[in-house]
CSV table of C-alpha atoms in Angstrom, one decimal:
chain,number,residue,atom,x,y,z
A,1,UNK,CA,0.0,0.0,0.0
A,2,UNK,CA,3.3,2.0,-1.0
A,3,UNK,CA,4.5,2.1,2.7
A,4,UNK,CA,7.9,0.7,3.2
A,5,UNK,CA,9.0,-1.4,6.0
A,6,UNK,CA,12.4,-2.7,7.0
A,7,UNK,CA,12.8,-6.3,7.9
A,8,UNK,CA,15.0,-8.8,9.2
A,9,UNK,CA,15.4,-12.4,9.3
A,10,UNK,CA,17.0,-13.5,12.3
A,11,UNK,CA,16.7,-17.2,13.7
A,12,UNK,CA,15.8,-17.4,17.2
A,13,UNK,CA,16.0,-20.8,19.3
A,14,UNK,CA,13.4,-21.0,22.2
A,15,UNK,CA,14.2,-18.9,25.3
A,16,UNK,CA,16.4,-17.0,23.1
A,17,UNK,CA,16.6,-13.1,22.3
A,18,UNK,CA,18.3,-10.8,20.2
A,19,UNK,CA,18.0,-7.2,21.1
A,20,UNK,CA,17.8,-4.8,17.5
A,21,UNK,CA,18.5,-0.9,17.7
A,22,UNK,CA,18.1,1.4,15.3
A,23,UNK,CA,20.1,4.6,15.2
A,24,UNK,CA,19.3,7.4,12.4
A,25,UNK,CA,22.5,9.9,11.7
A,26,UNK,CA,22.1,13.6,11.7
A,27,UNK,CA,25.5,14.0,10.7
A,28,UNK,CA,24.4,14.9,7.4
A,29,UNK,CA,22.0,18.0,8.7
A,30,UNK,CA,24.3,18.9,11.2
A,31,UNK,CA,26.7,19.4,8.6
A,32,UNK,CA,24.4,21.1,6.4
A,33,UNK,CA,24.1,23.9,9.2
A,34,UNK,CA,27.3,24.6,9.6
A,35,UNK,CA,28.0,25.1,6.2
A,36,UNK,CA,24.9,27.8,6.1
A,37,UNK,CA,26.0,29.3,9.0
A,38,UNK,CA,29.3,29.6,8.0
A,39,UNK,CA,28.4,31.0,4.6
A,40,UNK,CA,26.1,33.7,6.5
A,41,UNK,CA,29.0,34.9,8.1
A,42,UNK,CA,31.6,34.9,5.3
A,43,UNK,CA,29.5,36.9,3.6
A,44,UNK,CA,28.7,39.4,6.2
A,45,UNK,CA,32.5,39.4,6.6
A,46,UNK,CA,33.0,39.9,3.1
A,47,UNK,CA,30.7,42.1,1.7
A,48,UNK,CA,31.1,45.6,0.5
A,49,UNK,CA,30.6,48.3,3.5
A,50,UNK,CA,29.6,51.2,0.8
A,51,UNK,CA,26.4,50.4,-0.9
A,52,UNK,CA,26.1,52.5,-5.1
A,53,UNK,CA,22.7,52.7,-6.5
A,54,UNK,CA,22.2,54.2,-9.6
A,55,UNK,CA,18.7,55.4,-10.9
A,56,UNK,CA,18.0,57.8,-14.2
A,57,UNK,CA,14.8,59.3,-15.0
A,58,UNK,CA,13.8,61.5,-18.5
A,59,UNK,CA,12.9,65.2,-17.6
A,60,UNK,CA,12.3,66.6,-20.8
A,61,UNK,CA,11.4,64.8,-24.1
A,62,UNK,CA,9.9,65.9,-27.4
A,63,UNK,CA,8.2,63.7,-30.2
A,64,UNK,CA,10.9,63.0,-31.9
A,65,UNK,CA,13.2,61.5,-28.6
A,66,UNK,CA,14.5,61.7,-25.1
A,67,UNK,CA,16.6,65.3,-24.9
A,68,UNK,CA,17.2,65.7,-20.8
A,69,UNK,CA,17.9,62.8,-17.9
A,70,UNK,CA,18.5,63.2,-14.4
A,71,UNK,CA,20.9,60.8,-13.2
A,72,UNK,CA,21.1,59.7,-9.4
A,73,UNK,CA,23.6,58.4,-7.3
A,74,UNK,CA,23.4,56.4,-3.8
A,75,UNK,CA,25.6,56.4,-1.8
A,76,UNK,CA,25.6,54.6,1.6
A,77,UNK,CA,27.6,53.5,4.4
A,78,UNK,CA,26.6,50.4,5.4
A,79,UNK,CA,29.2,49.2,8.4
A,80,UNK,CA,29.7,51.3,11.6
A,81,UNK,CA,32.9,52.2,10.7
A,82,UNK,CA,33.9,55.2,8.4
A,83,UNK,CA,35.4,55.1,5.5
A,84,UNK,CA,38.1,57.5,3.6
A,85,UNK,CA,38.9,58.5,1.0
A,86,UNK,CA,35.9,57.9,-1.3
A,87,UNK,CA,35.8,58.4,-4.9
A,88,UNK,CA,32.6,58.2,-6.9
A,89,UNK,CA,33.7,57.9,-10.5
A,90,UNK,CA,30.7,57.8,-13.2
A,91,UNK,CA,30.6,57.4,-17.2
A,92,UNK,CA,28.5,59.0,-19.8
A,93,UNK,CA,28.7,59.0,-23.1
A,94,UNK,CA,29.4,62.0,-25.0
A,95,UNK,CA,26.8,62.1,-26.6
A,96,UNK,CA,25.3,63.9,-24.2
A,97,UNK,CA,26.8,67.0,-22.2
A,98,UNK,CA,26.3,68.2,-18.1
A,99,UNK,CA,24.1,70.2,-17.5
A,100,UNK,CA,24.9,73.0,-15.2
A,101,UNK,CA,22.6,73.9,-12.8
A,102,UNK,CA,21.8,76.9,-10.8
A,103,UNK,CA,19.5,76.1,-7.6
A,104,UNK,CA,21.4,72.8,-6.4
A,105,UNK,CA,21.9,74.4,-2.8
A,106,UNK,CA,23.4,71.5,-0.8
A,107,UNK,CA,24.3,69.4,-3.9
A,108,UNK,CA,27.8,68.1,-4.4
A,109,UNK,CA,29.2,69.3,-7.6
A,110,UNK,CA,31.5,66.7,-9.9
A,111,UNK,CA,35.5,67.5,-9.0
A,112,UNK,CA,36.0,66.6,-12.2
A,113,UNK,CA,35.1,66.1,-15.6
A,114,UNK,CA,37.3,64.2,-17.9
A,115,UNK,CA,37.0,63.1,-21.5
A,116,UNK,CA,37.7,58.8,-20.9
A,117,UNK,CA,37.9,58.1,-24.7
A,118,UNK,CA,36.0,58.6,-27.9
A,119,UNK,CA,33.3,56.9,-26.6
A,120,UNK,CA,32.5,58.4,-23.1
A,121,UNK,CA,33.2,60.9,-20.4
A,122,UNK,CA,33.8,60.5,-16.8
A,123,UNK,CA,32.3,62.5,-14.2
A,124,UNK,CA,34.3,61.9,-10.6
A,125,UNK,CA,33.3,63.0,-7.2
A,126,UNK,CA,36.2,62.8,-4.2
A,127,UNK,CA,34.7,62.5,-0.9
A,128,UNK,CA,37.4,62.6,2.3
A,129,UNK,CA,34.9,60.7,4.2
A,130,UNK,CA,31.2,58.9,5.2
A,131,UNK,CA,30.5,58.3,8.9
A,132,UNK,CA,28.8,55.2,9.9
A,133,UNK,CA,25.4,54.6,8.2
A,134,UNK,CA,25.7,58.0,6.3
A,135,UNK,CA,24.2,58.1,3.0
A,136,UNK,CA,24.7,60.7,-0.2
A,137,UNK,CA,23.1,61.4,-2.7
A,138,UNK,CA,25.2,62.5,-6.0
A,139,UNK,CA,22.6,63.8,-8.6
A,140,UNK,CA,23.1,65.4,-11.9
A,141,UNK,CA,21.6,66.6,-15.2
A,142,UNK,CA,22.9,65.5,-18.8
A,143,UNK,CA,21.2,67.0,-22.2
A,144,UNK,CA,21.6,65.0,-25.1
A,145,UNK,CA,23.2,67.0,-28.1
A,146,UNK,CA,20.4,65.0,-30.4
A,147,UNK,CA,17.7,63.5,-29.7
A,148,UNK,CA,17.7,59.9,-28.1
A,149,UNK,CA,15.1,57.4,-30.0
A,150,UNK,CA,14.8,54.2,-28.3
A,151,UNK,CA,16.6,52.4,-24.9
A,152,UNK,CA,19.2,54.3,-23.1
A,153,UNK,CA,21.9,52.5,-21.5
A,154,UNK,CA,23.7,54.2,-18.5
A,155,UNK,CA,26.9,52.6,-17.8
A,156,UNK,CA,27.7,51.6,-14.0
A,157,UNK,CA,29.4,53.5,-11.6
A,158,UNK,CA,32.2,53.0,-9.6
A,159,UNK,CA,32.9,53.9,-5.8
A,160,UNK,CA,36.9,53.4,-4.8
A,161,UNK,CA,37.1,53.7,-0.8
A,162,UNK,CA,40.2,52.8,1.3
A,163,UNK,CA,39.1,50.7,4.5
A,164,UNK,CA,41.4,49.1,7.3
A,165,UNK,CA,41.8,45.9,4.8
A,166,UNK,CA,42.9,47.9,2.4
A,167,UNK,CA,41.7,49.9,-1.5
A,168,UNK,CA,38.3,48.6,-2.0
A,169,UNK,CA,35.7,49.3,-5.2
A,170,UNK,CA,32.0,48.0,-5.7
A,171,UNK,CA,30.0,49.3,-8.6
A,172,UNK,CA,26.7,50.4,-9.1
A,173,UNK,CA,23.7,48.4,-11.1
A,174,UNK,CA,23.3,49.3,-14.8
A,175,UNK,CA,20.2,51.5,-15.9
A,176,UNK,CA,18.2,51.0,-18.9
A,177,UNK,CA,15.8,53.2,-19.9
């Protein structure tokens, strides 16, 4: 009735017994756990202490295509130590120039702009430091010299940070739009 049973064949004389135990292992679970456990804390260990999110969104279009796109940068402090010596370094293609705006009270302006190649432009921020949990946000507005028909694709960015360990980088996620 698809239930299994286990059985043995063992001869007994009369007045005889045998005595049967069954043991089942947990080695294997036991085991198991520690490797979780262990990868849990490797990881927390491991992981980057500066979190870079990067998130674009079309101001100004006409019919014939995308012509303005504010570009946002998050930056977080994720570890209760701080960290020096951060440098936010983003590409753009230069296809598309910076916008320079006016009424950015508290904003942090690029340091600088350089030309990378042919192909893009690079936009770096130098921070001396983010306290424990801090977070920044690096914002900016590009105009495209024509206009943009179709997906855009915004390169990742970069966050270099020294730490106690040592130079450190994590990037950003890619944005499509």
């Amino acid at each position: 009735n698809g239930v299994t049973y286990m059985t043995w064949n063992i001869p007994l004389k009369p007045q005889e017994s045998y005595n049967l135990s069954v043991r089942t292992s947990y080695n294997i679970l036991v085991i198991l756990a520690a490797i979780i456990i262990a990868g849990i804390i490797l990881y927390y260990l491991f992981r980057s202490p500066i979190l870079l999110y990067k998130r674009a969104k079309i101001v100004a279009s006409t019919e014939e295509g995308v012509t303005e796109i504010r570009v946002k940068l998050h930056l977080k402090n994720r570890s209760g130590r701080e960290i020096r010596n951060v440098k936010v370094i983003d590409r753009h293609p230069k296809i598309v120039s910076l916008v320079e705006e006016e009424n950015t009270i508290g904003a942090l302006r690029p340091t600088k702009m350089l030309s990378a190649d042919k192909v893009h432009s690079l936009l770096m921020w130098n921070l001396d430091a983010l306290e424990p949990y801090e977070e920044r946000l690096l914002t900016y507005t590009i105009r495209s010299k024509l206009n943009i028909v179709g997906n855009i694709h915004l390169h990742t960015a970069k966050a270099r940070f020294h730490t106690k360990s040592g130079d450190r980088t994590t990037n950003s996620n890619d944005v499509l739009l």
